[in-house]
Tab-separated table of C-alpha atoms in Angstrom:
chain	number	residue	atom	x	y	z
A	1	UNK	CA	-81.278	-153.178	2.690
A	2	UNK	CA	-82.466	-156.534	1.096
A	3	UNK	CA	-80.247	-159.427	0.769
A	4	UNK	CA	-81.559	-162.741	-0.424
A	5	UNK	CA	-85.139	-161.681	0.351
A	6	UNK	CA	-84.406	-160.605	3.970
A	7	UNK	CA	-84.366	-157.074	5.376
A	8	UNK	CA	-80.905	-156.302	6.945
A	9	UNK	CA	-80.121	-153.257	8.979
A	10	UNK	CA	-76.650	-151.861	8.246
A	11	UNK	CA	-74.500	-149.133	9.721
A	12	UNK	CA	-72.339	-149.290	6.461
A	13	UNK	CA	-73.415	-145.496	5.784
A	14	UNK	CA	-73.563	-142.602	7.957
A	15	UNK	CA	-75.271	-140.000	5.563
A	16	UNK	CA	-75.935	-136.729	7.199
A	17	UNK	CA	-77.481	-134.989	4.130
A	18	UNK	CA	-77.968	-137.837	1.725
A	19	UNK	CA	-79.082	-141.441	1.153
A	20	UNK	CA	-77.113	-144.559	1.672
A	21	UNK	CA	-76.464	-146.650	-1.345
A	22	UNK	CA	-76.475	-150.001	0.625
A	23	UNK	CA	-75.093	-152.054	-2.371
A	24	UNK	CA	-71.826	-149.905	-2.132
A	25	UNK	CA	-72.029	-148.665	1.333
A	26	UNK	CA	-71.597	-145.027	0.241
A	27	UNK	CA	-73.673	-142.016	0.351
A	28	UNK	CA	-75.424	-140.238	-2.478
A	29	UNK	CA	-75.411	-136.545	-1.332
A	30	UNK	CA	-78.299	-134.061	-1.660
A	31	UNK	CA	-77.589	-131.052	-4.005
A	32	UNK	CA	-74.898	-128.748	-2.573
A	33	UNK	CA	-73.499	-131.274	-0.255
A	34	UNK	CA	-70.364	-133.305	-0.642
A	35	UNK	CA	-67.936	-135.532	1.264
A	36	UNK	CA	-68.160	-139.257	2.590
A	37	UNK	CA	-71.132	-138.559	4.836
A	38	UNK	CA	-72.352	-135.482	2.982
A	39	UNK	CA	-71.802	-133.306	5.795
A	40	UNK	CA	-69.846	-130.636	3.986
A	41	UNK	CA	-71.798	-127.990	1.964
A	42	UNK	CA	-71.025	-125.371	-0.633
A	43	UNK	CA	-71.660	-121.755	0.431
A	44	UNK	CA	-75.188	-120.647	1.322
A	45	UNK	CA	-76.913	-117.226	1.205
A	46	UNK	CA	-80.475	-115.784	1.164
A	47	UNK	CA	-81.999	-115.962	-2.268
A	48	UNK	CA	-84.300	-113.433	-3.789
A	49	UNK	CA	-87.069	-114.502	-1.557
A	50	UNK	CA	-85.081	-114.389	1.532
A	51	UNK	CA	-84.740	-118.167	1.882
A	52	UNK	CA	-81.325	-119.645	2.767
A	53	UNK	CA	-80.091	-121.613	-0.381
A	54	UNK	CA	-76.998	-123.187	-1.706
A	55	UNK	CA	-75.043	-120.602	-3.895
A	56	UNK	CA	-77.991	-118.328	-3.216
A	57	UNK	CA	-79.861	-119.972	-6.007
A	58	UNK	CA	-77.721	-117.979	-8.414
A	59	UNK	CA	-75.267	-120.821	-9.187
A	60	UNK	CA	-74.363	-124.476	-8.931
A	61	UNK	CA	-72.257	-126.120	-6.317
A	62	UNK	CA	-69.114	-127.649	-7.739
A	63	UNK	CA	-68.637	-130.604	-5.336
A	64	UNK	CA	-65.264	-131.376	-6.737
A	65	UNK	CA	-63.896	-127.792	-6.205
A	66	UNK	CA	-66.166	-127.358	-3.032
A	67	UNK	CA	-67.347	-123.859	-4.343
A	68	UNK	CA	-70.168	-122.158	-6.142
A	69	UNK	CA	-70.101	-121.799	-9.920
A	70	UNK	CA	-72.086	-118.526	-10.384
A	71	UNK	CA	-74.549	-117.792	-13.081
A	72	UNK	CA	-74.014	-114.959	-15.549
A	73	UNK	CA	-74.320	-111.425	-13.640
A	74	UNK	CA	-73.545	-112.929	-10.243
A	75	UNK	CA	-70.267	-113.445	-8.367
A	76	UNK	CA	-68.724	-114.004	-4.841
A	77	UNK	CA	-68.298	-117.099	-2.799
A	78	UNK	CA	-72.070	-117.789	-2.485
A	79	UNK	CA	-73.155	-115.952	-5.724
A	80	UNK	CA	-74.795	-113.131	-3.715
A	81	UNK	CA	-73.298	-110.139	-5.560
A	82	UNK	CA	-74.576	-108.725	-8.798
A	83	UNK	CA	-72.860	-106.757	-11.302
A	84	UNK	CA	-73.368	-102.962	-11.585
A	85	UNK	CA	-76.237	-101.844	-13.438
A	86	UNK	CA	-76.834	-98.418	-15.345
A	87	UNK	CA	-80.032	-96.927	-16.456
A	88	UNK	CA	-80.343	-95.084	-19.648
A	89	UNK	CA	-83.565	-93.893	-21.169
A	90	UNK	CA	-85.535	-96.211	-18.911
A	91	UNK	CA	-83.639	-99.326	-19.666
A	92	UNK	CA	-81.211	-101.046	-17.416
A	93	UNK	CA	-77.731	-102.213	-18.745
A	94	UNK	CA	-75.510	-104.355	-16.783
A	95	UNK	CA	-72.037	-102.532	-16.800
A	96	UNK	CA	-73.345	-99.968	-19.197
A	97	UNK	CA	-71.607	-100.704	-22.458
A	98	UNK	CA	-69.649	-103.783	-21.290
A	99	UNK	CA	-70.002	-107.231	-19.880
A	100	UNK	CA	-69.643	-108.327	-16.411
A	101	UNK	CA	-66.826	-110.733	-15.417
A	102	UNK	CA	-66.820	-112.010	-11.717
A	103	UNK	CA	-68.133	-108.566	-10.618
A	104	UNK	CA	-65.751	-106.405	-12.630
A	105	UNK	CA	-67.042	-104.607	-15.719
A	106	UNK	CA	-65.153	-105.264	-18.960
A	107	UNK	CA	-65.751	-102.406	-21.486
A	108	UNK	CA	-66.837	-103.196	-24.992
A	109	UNK	CA	-64.992	-101.518	-28.063
A	110	UNK	CA	-65.226	-97.697	-27.942
A	111	UNK	CA	-66.328	-97.649	-24.287
A	112	UNK	CA	-64.433	-96.575	-21.115
A	113	UNK	CA	-64.853	-97.464	-17.501
A	114	UNK	CA	-65.978	-94.265	-15.778
A	115	UNK	CA	-69.064	-92.226	-14.401
A	116	UNK	CA	-72.178	-93.022	-16.201
């Protein structure tokens, strides 16, 4: 880092997956990483293209809770599971006549959970 116009090498940070903020001596972690040295990570899984990604690219890493917050229709520790889909008259419906809540179908009015 620079101090009074001179370059100074400092071991103030040991950022494994991030960048050192030299003025503060702390790490700024990459997405999906957390901790003092950015070593810890939220769960990963293979995304739709088979590439390993934080929260399977179907959610965001909550670095405070150290877990994935999954997008709608996805659930699981790394957001790798999808909600059930039914097909009716060529159209796909998630949970049929209901909504998905963390992988469980919640039926709308006048609907029931059963065979489709």
